[in-house]
Tab-separated table of C-alpha atoms in Angstrom:
chain	number	residue	atom	x	y	z
E	1	UNK	CA	55.759	-6.889	-36.516
E	2	UNK	CA	57.740	-9.603	-37.211
E	3	UNK	CA	56.317	-12.422	-36.817
E	4	UNK	CA	52.513	-13.629	-38.799
E	5	UNK	CA	49.749	-14.121	-36.880
E	6	UNK	CA	45.997	-14.947	-38.467
E	7	UNK	CA	44.182	-13.021	-35.895
E	8	UNK	CA	40.689	-13.382	-36.802
E	9	UNK	CA	41.117	-17.228	-36.450
E	10	UNK	CA	39.789	-17.481	-33.144
E	11	UNK	CA	36.804	-15.590	-33.955
E	12	UNK	CA	35.506	-18.321	-36.155
E	13	UNK	CA	33.220	-19.998	-32.743
E	14	UNK	CA	31.663	-16.515	-32.851
E	15	UNK	CA	30.156	-17.041	-36.248
E	16	UNK	CA	27.443	-19.622	-34.594
E	17	UNK	CA	24.493	-17.719	-33.634
E	18	UNK	CA	23.940	-21.047	-31.513
E	19	UNK	CA	27.002	-20.651	-30.133
E	20	UNK	CA	26.895	-16.413	-29.340
E	21	UNK	CA	23.127	-16.978	-28.660
E	22	UNK	CA	24.266	-19.208	-25.439
E	23	UNK	CA	27.553	-16.664	-24.794
E	24	UNK	CA	24.812	-13.928	-24.905
E	25	UNK	CA	22.769	-15.160	-23.064
E	26	UNK	CA	25.319	-16.331	-20.256
E	27	UNK	CA	26.316	-12.664	-19.777
E	28	UNK	CA	22.838	-11.462	-19.750
E	29	UNK	CA	21.619	-14.199	-16.763
E	30	UNK	CA	24.977	-13.740	-14.668
E	31	UNK	CA	24.618	-9.425	-14.427
E	32	UNK	CA	20.789	-10.593	-13.588
E	33	UNK	CA	19.536	-8.635	-16.810
E	34	UNK	CA	15.373	-8.907	-16.733
E	35	UNK	CA	14.402	-11.439	-20.088
E	36	UNK	CA	18.587	-12.437	-20.565
E	37	UNK	CA	16.666	-15.561	-22.657
E	38	UNK	CA	14.534	-13.257	-25.305
E	39	UNK	CA	16.908	-10.490	-25.140
E	40	UNK	CA	20.047	-13.177	-25.901
E	41	UNK	CA	18.047	-14.017	-28.859
E	42	UNK	CA	17.069	-10.269	-30.016
E	43	UNK	CA	21.029	-9.552	-30.222
E	44	UNK	CA	23.244	-12.873	-30.971
E	45	UNK	CA	22.989	-11.488	-34.469
E	46	UNK	CA	23.720	-8.355	-34.439
E	47	UNK	CA	26.892	-10.078	-32.358
E	48	UNK	CA	28.159	-11.860	-35.546
E	49	UNK	CA	26.975	-8.894	-37.686
E	50	UNK	CA	29.272	-6.171	-35.732
E	51	UNK	CA	32.502	-8.639	-35.700
E	52	UNK	CA	31.543	-9.468	-39.254
E	53	UNK	CA	31.491	-6.267	-40.364
E	54	UNK	CA	34.762	-5.572	-38.384
E	55	UNK	CA	36.895	-8.406	-39.674
E	56	UNK	CA	35.889	-6.967	-43.459
E	57	UNK	CA	37.248	-3.565	-41.989
E	58	UNK	CA	40.603	-4.604	-41.033
E	59	UNK	CA	40.938	-7.143	-43.903
E	60	UNK	CA	40.063	-4.069	-46.337
E	61	UNK	CA	42.913	-2.553	-44.278
E	62	UNK	CA	45.752	-5.090	-44.860
E	63	UNK	CA	45.414	-5.060	-48.896
E	64	UNK	CA	44.960	-1.290	-48.906
E	65	UNK	CA	46.594	1.753	-49.779
E	66	UNK	CA	48.493	3.224	-46.292
E	67	UNK	CA	46.746	6.337	-46.823
E	68	UNK	CA	43.440	4.947	-46.543
E	69	UNK	CA	44.513	2.119	-43.602
E	70	UNK	CA	43.608	4.681	-40.739
E	71	UNK	CA	40.002	4.721	-41.749
E	72	UNK	CA	39.783	1.511	-42.197
E	73	UNK	CA	41.172	0.674	-39.303
E	74	UNK	CA	39.497	3.249	-36.558
E	75	UNK	CA	36.583	2.052	-38.453
E	76	UNK	CA	37.045	-1.988	-37.437
E	77	UNK	CA	37.572	-1.272	-34.219
E	78	UNK	CA	34.945	0.682	-33.598
E	79	UNK	CA	32.546	-2.624	-34.838
E	80	UNK	CA	34.818	-4.640	-32.516
E	81	UNK	CA	34.301	-1.912	-29.374
E	82	UNK	CA	29.775	-2.243	-30.277
E	83	UNK	CA	30.151	-6.101	-30.134
E	84	UNK	CA	31.864	-6.200	-26.683
E	85	UNK	CA	29.360	-3.541	-25.699
E	86	UNK	CA	26.424	-5.428	-26.701
E	87	UNK	CA	27.743	-7.991	-24.036
E	88	UNK	CA	27.106	-5.884	-20.900
E	89	UNK	CA	24.940	-4.016	-22.267
E	90	UNK	CA	21.335	-5.922	-24.134
E	91	UNK	CA	20.367	-2.127	-25.229
E	92	UNK	CA	23.270	-0.769	-26.939
E	93	UNK	CA	22.664	1.476	-28.664
E	94	UNK	CA	19.975	2.792	-26.551
E	95	UNK	CA	20.557	6.515	-27.776
E	96	UNK	CA	22.085	8.483	-31.383
E	97	UNK	CA	24.219	10.162	-28.521
E	98	UNK	CA	26.201	6.985	-27.196
E	99	UNK	CA	26.627	6.769	-30.872
E	100	UNK	CA	29.571	9.189	-31.686
E	101	UNK	CA	32.954	8.907	-31.223
E	102	UNK	CA	33.279	10.463	-27.700
E	103	UNK	CA	36.347	12.209	-29.228
E	104	UNK	CA	37.656	15.599	-30.293
E	105	UNK	CA	40.765	16.822	-31.516
E	106	UNK	CA	42.540	20.221	-32.183
E	107	UNK	CA	42.467	22.761	-34.812
E	108	UNK	CA	45.670	22.268	-36.038
E	109	UNK	CA	48.414	24.126	-36.828
E	110	UNK	CA	50.087	24.793	-39.934
E	111	UNK	CA	53.533	24.778	-39.249
E	112	UNK	CA	55.921	22.872	-37.178
E	113	UNK	CA	53.002	20.336	-36.722
E	114	UNK	CA	54.509	17.537	-34.341
E	115	UNK	CA	52.374	14.736	-34.262
E	116	UNK	CA	53.950	13.022	-31.003
E	117	UNK	CA	52.052	16.626	-28.992
E	118	UNK	CA	48.942	16.184	-30.303
E	119	UNK	CA	46.398	15.865	-28.203
E	120	UNK	CA	42.544	14.172	-28.094
E	121	UNK	CA	40.259	15.199	-25.416
E	122	UNK	CA	37.575	13.283	-24.434
E	123	UNK	CA	33.749	14.388	-24.336
E	124	UNK	CA	31.359	13.622	-22.363
E	125	UNK	CA	29.101	11.018	-24.554
E	126	UNK	CA	30.073	8.565	-27.334
E	127	UNK	CA	31.730	5.319	-27.878
E	128	UNK	CA	34.712	6.079	-25.995
E	129	UNK	CA	32.700	7.039	-22.884
E	130	UNK	CA	30.858	3.341	-23.388
E	131	UNK	CA	33.960	1.468	-24.020
E	132	UNK	CA	35.451	2.897	-20.809
E	133	UNK	CA	32.349	2.542	-18.792
E	134	UNK	CA	31.396	-0.522	-19.831
E	135	UNK	CA	34.187	-2.659	-19.855
E	136	UNK	CA	36.675	-1.250	-17.699
E	137	UNK	CA	34.654	0.863	-15.246
E	138	UNK	CA	36.273	3.959	-16.070
E	139	UNK	CA	34.234	7.305	-15.849
E	140	UNK	CA	35.113	10.660	-15.619
E	141	UNK	CA	36.312	10.686	-18.649
E	142	UNK	CA	34.864	13.345	-20.031
E	143	UNK	CA	37.664	16.985	-21.094
E	144	UNK	CA	40.856	14.823	-19.860
E	145	UNK	CA	43.392	15.100	-22.458
E	146	UNK	CA	45.895	13.186	-23.586
E	147	UNK	CA	48.941	13.403	-25.883
E	148	UNK	CA	49.991	11.067	-29.032
E	149	UNK	CA	53.339	10.436	-27.392
E	150	UNK	CA	51.198	9.511	-23.577
E	151	UNK	CA	49.037	7.484	-25.209
E	152	UNK	CA	52.168	5.443	-28.060
E	153	UNK	CA	53.731	5.012	-24.376
E	154	UNK	CA	51.185	2.768	-23.037
E	155	UNK	CA	52.051	0.328	-25.816
E	156	UNK	CA	55.229	-2.085	-25.162
E	157	UNK	CA	55.947	-2.719	-28.862
E	158	UNK	CA	56.206	1.348	-29.770
E	159	UNK	CA	59.455	1.803	-26.990
E	160	UNK	CA	62.643	0.323	-28.985
E	161	UNK	CA	61.227	3.360	-31.927
E	162	UNK	CA	60.498	5.892	-28.477
E	163	UNK	CA	64.532	4.838	-27.479
E	164	UNK	CA	66.248	5.246	-31.441
E	165	UNK	CA	64.475	8.340	-31.361
E	166	UNK	CA	63.128	10.167	-28.499
E	167	UNK	CA	64.239	8.887	-25.272
E	168	UNK	CA	63.147	11.980	-23.778
E	169	UNK	CA	59.662	11.676	-23.880
E	170	UNK	CA	59.364	7.759	-22.363
E	171	UNK	CA	60.331	6.565	-19.346
E	172	UNK	CA	62.143	3.949	-19.167
E	173	UNK	CA	60.371	-0.156	-18.266
E	174	UNK	CA	61.423	-2.345	-16.555
E	175	UNK	CA	61.225	-6.148	-17.396
E	176	UNK	CA	59.155	-8.463	-14.429
E	177	UNK	CA	57.466	-11.509	-15.713
E	178	UNK	CA	56.655	-13.774	-18.837
E	179	UNK	CA	52.894	-14.757	-19.141
E	180	UNK	CA	54.773	-18.452	-18.618
E	181	UNK	CA	56.012	-16.825	-15.568
E	182	UNK	CA	53.645	-18.249	-12.427
E	183	UNK	CA	54.637	-14.527	-10.176
E	184	UNK	CA	56.403	-11.418	-11.443
E	185	UNK	CA	59.383	-10.065	-9.640
E	186	UNK	CA	59.486	-6.388	-8.871
E	187	UNK	CA	63.555	-5.921	-9.212
E	188	UNK	CA	64.592	-2.644	-6.884
E	189	UNK	CA	64.274	-0.444	-9.992
E	190	UNK	CA	61.615	-0.342	-9.474
E	191	UNK	CA	61.006	0.646	-5.131
E	192	UNK	CA	63.773	3.216	-6.277
E	193	UNK	CA	62.693	4.772	-8.824
E	194	UNK	CA	58.820	4.899	-7.003
E	195	UNK	CA	60.442	5.641	-3.453
E	196	UNK	CA	58.984	3.399	-1.727
E	197	UNK	CA	59.644	-0.471	0.642
E	198	UNK	CA	58.402	-4.003	-0.770
E	199	UNK	CA	55.057	-3.103	1.434
E	200	UNK	CA	53.607	0.360	0.168
E	201	UNK	CA	54.599	-0.531	-4.072
E	202	UNK	CA	52.445	-3.818	-3.533
E	203	UNK	CA	49.249	-1.400	-1.861
E	204	UNK	CA	50.136	0.959	-4.443
E	205	UNK	CA	50.301	-1.142	-7.279
E	206	UNK	CA	47.106	-3.188	-5.668
E	207	UNK	CA	45.305	0.466	-5.989
E	208	UNK	CA	45.881	0.419	-9.997
E	209	UNK	CA	44.943	-3.821	-10.907
E	210	UNK	CA	42.283	-4.044	-12.073
E	211	UNK	CA	43.386	-8.040	-12.130
E	212	UNK	CA	43.049	-9.972	-8.624
E	213	UNK	CA	46.775	-9.996	-7.155
E	214	UNK	CA	48.515	-11.632	-4.539
E	215	UNK	CA	51.780	-11.220	-3.095
E	216	UNK	CA	53.985	-13.881	-2.769
E	217	UNK	CA	57.509	-12.538	-1.196
E	218	UNK	CA	58.532	-9.397	-0.068
E	219	UNK	CA	62.182	-9.639	0.856
E	220	UNK	CA	64.783	-9.083	-0.860
E	221	UNK	CA	62.025	-8.024	-3.924
E	222	UNK	CA	58.771	-8.417	-3.973
E	223	UNK	CA	56.415	-11.122	-5.713
E	224	UNK	CA	53.188	-10.986	-7.010
E	225	UNK	CA	51.674	-13.533	-8.606
E	226	UNK	CA	47.296	-12.754	-10.954
E	227	UNK	CA	44.764	-14.691	-10.750
E	228	UNK	CA	43.846	-15.780	-14.253
E	229	UNK	CA	46.370	-13.363	-15.996
E	230	UNK	CA	46.838	-15.344	-19.214
E	231	UNK	CA	42.471	-14.360	-19.570
E	232	UNK	CA	43.057	-10.354	-18.089
E	233	UNK	CA	45.585	-9.075	-20.493
E	234	UNK	CA	42.906	-6.536	-22.027
E	235	UNK	CA	42.862	-4.797	-18.991
E	236	UNK	CA	45.974	-5.785	-18.119
E	237	UNK	CA	47.090	-2.240	-16.722
E	238	UNK	CA	49.638	-0.350	-15.952
E	239	UNK	CA	51.756	-3.783	-17.485
E	240	UNK	CA	53.035	-3.594	-20.287
E	241	UNK	CA	52.358	-6.833	-22.542
E	242	UNK	CA	54.486	-7.384	-25.689
E	243	UNK	CA	52.075	-9.823	-28.264
E	244	UNK	CA	55.551	-10.479	-30.137
E	245	UNK	CA	57.293	-11.988	-26.498
E	246	UNK	CA	54.727	-12.384	-24.088
E	247	UNK	CA	57.321	-10.172	-21.737
E	248	UNK	CA	55.269	-8.173	-19.628
E	249	UNK	CA	57.133	-4.628	-18.772
E	250	UNK	CA	56.513	-2.129	-16.163
E	251	UNK	CA	57.133	1.898	-16.779
E	252	UNK	CA	59.997	3.348	-13.849
E	253	UNK	CA	57.951	6.322	-13.753
E	254	UNK	CA	54.929	6.787	-11.421
E	255	UNK	CA	53.388	9.367	-13.176
E	256	UNK	CA	52.595	6.971	-15.748
E	257	UNK	CA	52.014	3.968	-14.078
E	258	UNK	CA	48.240	4.307	-14.003
E	259	UNK	CA	45.218	2.192	-15.282
E	260	UNK	CA	44.483	3.154	-18.876
E	261	UNK	CA	43.562	-0.307	-20.887
E	262	UNK	CA	45.925	-0.858	-24.034
E	263	UNK	CA	43.055	-1.101	-26.355
E	264	UNK	CA	41.541	2.792	-24.899
E	265	UNK	CA	45.154	4.580	-26.116
E	266	UNK	CA	44.508	2.089	-29.615
E	267	UNK	CA	41.168	3.937	-30.243
E	268	UNK	CA	42.099	7.511	-29.539
E	269	UNK	CA	45.648	6.731	-32.086
E	270	UNK	CA	43.326	5.733	-34.728
E	271	UNK	CA	40.788	8.145	-34.542
E	272	UNK	CA	43.436	10.727	-34.599
E	273	UNK	CA	45.112	9.511	-37.424
E	274	UNK	CA	41.293	8.462	-39.383
E	275	UNK	CA	40.778	12.647	-39.026
E	276	UNK	CA	44.493	13.713	-40.279
E	277	UNK	CA	43.872	11.270	-43.317
E	278	UNK	CA	40.239	12.646	-44.235
E	279	UNK	CA	40.815	16.333	-43.207
E	280	UNK	CA	44.703	16.993	-43.490
E	281	UNK	CA	45.424	15.142	-46.422
E	282	UNK	CA	48.366	18.065	-47.885
E	283	UNK	CA	49.987	16.679	-44.239
E	284	UNK	CA	49.227	12.534	-44.289
E	285	UNK	CA	50.709	12.525	-48.182
E	286	UNK	CA	53.328	14.638	-47.611
E	287	UNK	CA	54.222	12.370	-44.965
E	288	UNK	CA	53.636	9.329	-46.922
E	289	UNK	CA	55.832	10.297	-49.575
E	290	UNK	CA	58.278	12.510	-48.797
E	291	UNK	CA	59.851	11.339	-45.344
E	292	UNK	CA	60.745	14.471	-44.072
E	293	UNK	CA	58.932	14.141	-41.165
E	294	UNK	CA	60.169	12.015	-37.512
E	295	UNK	CA	56.968	11.051	-37.348
E	296	UNK	CA	56.469	8.789	-39.994
E	297	UNK	CA	57.783	5.818	-38.016
E	298	UNK	CA	56.286	5.971	-35.261
E	299	UNK	CA	52.845	5.783	-37.055
E	300	UNK	CA	54.096	3.282	-39.776
E	301	UNK	CA	54.713	1.022	-37.021
E	302	UNK	CA	51.500	1.303	-35.314
E	303	UNK	CA	49.141	0.545	-38.086
E	304	UNK	CA	50.809	-2.390	-39.028
E	305	UNK	CA	50.461	-3.489	-34.870
E	306	UNK	CA	46.880	-2.153	-34.220
E	307	UNK	CA	46.139	-4.316	-37.154
E	308	UNK	CA	47.042	-7.230	-35.480
E	309	UNK	CA	47.083	-6.126	-31.528
E	310	UNK	CA	44.041	-4.533	-31.326
E	311	UNK	CA	41.682	-7.722	-32.630
E	312	UNK	CA	44.258	-9.798	-30.213
E	313	UNK	CA	42.459	-7.499	-27.163
E	314	UNK	CA	38.939	-7.604	-27.855
E	315	UNK	CA	39.317	-11.396	-28.716
E	316	UNK	CA	41.160	-11.832	-25.215
E	317	UNK	CA	37.779	-9.774	-23.888
E	318	UNK	CA	35.838	-11.909	-25.216
E	319	UNK	CA	36.928	-15.314	-24.436
E	320	UNK	CA	37.026	-14.150	-20.993
E	321	UNK	CA	33.636	-13.663	-20.703
E	322	UNK	CA	33.372	-17.499	-21.747
E	323	UNK	CA	31.200	-19.408	-19.373
E	324	UNK	CA	32.560	-22.414	-18.651
E	325	UNK	CA	30.073	-25.766	-18.388
């Protein structure tokens, strides 16, 4: 990315036991969890240590050779997600099943392997399903398969590469606004692509967004305001949020207009890359040394991006849960 940003600086407030204990107590108490105060004291230091361990993984990754970054970033993200889970589930991890990654990859074909066509499959138990259920209220993820292309197009900053290198793989996106706007404008291009009028498009989007939304105007252009969009970026899907520009886009494809929070894409892509770097060493080092694969730009750009954006999105989640006195 073309800008520098200390993504860990905002986390400093959580590296205070009194603050984190009160923070966890507020989470548990608002969810009517029994013994909220006792559980918040018990979980205070595990919560902080998850965050600290994650920070160490990420900072080590930034200093490491590219060949090692997928493993370090994947485990850094995993620790950060565990901290987030602890805000919802005071007994996490309640059993060994939830400690699994929750994802599997297919056996690789040695000839004509294409990273963008590679896929991952969601398992019944594990960290991925727990995150989907606890943080995003997504159920029945077991058995779902996602290609790397499907996951990468959930990340706004990846679109420029698709446009340059393989435009047929991803649909067009349309600018609908910026975080600084009070309302978002959904232009006629979206209506035409979705084959809907304004009223139907509003109902269609309302069914997919998890953030409270209010229709401001339907003629001639659909205008919608979202409640607390700044504090809900971690779940603003199907909107695509660009961290560098603060712009918000929407795909012109109805098939791709689904609720799939971006952080889930980061986890699944990093899982796959970490498996490649560990078990497909020959392919991995040929990618890094020969530049012979069209996959190289996508992977390098993603690794640079995720080291900043994944912690940013999850701090947005943690911050959104802070109860003001």
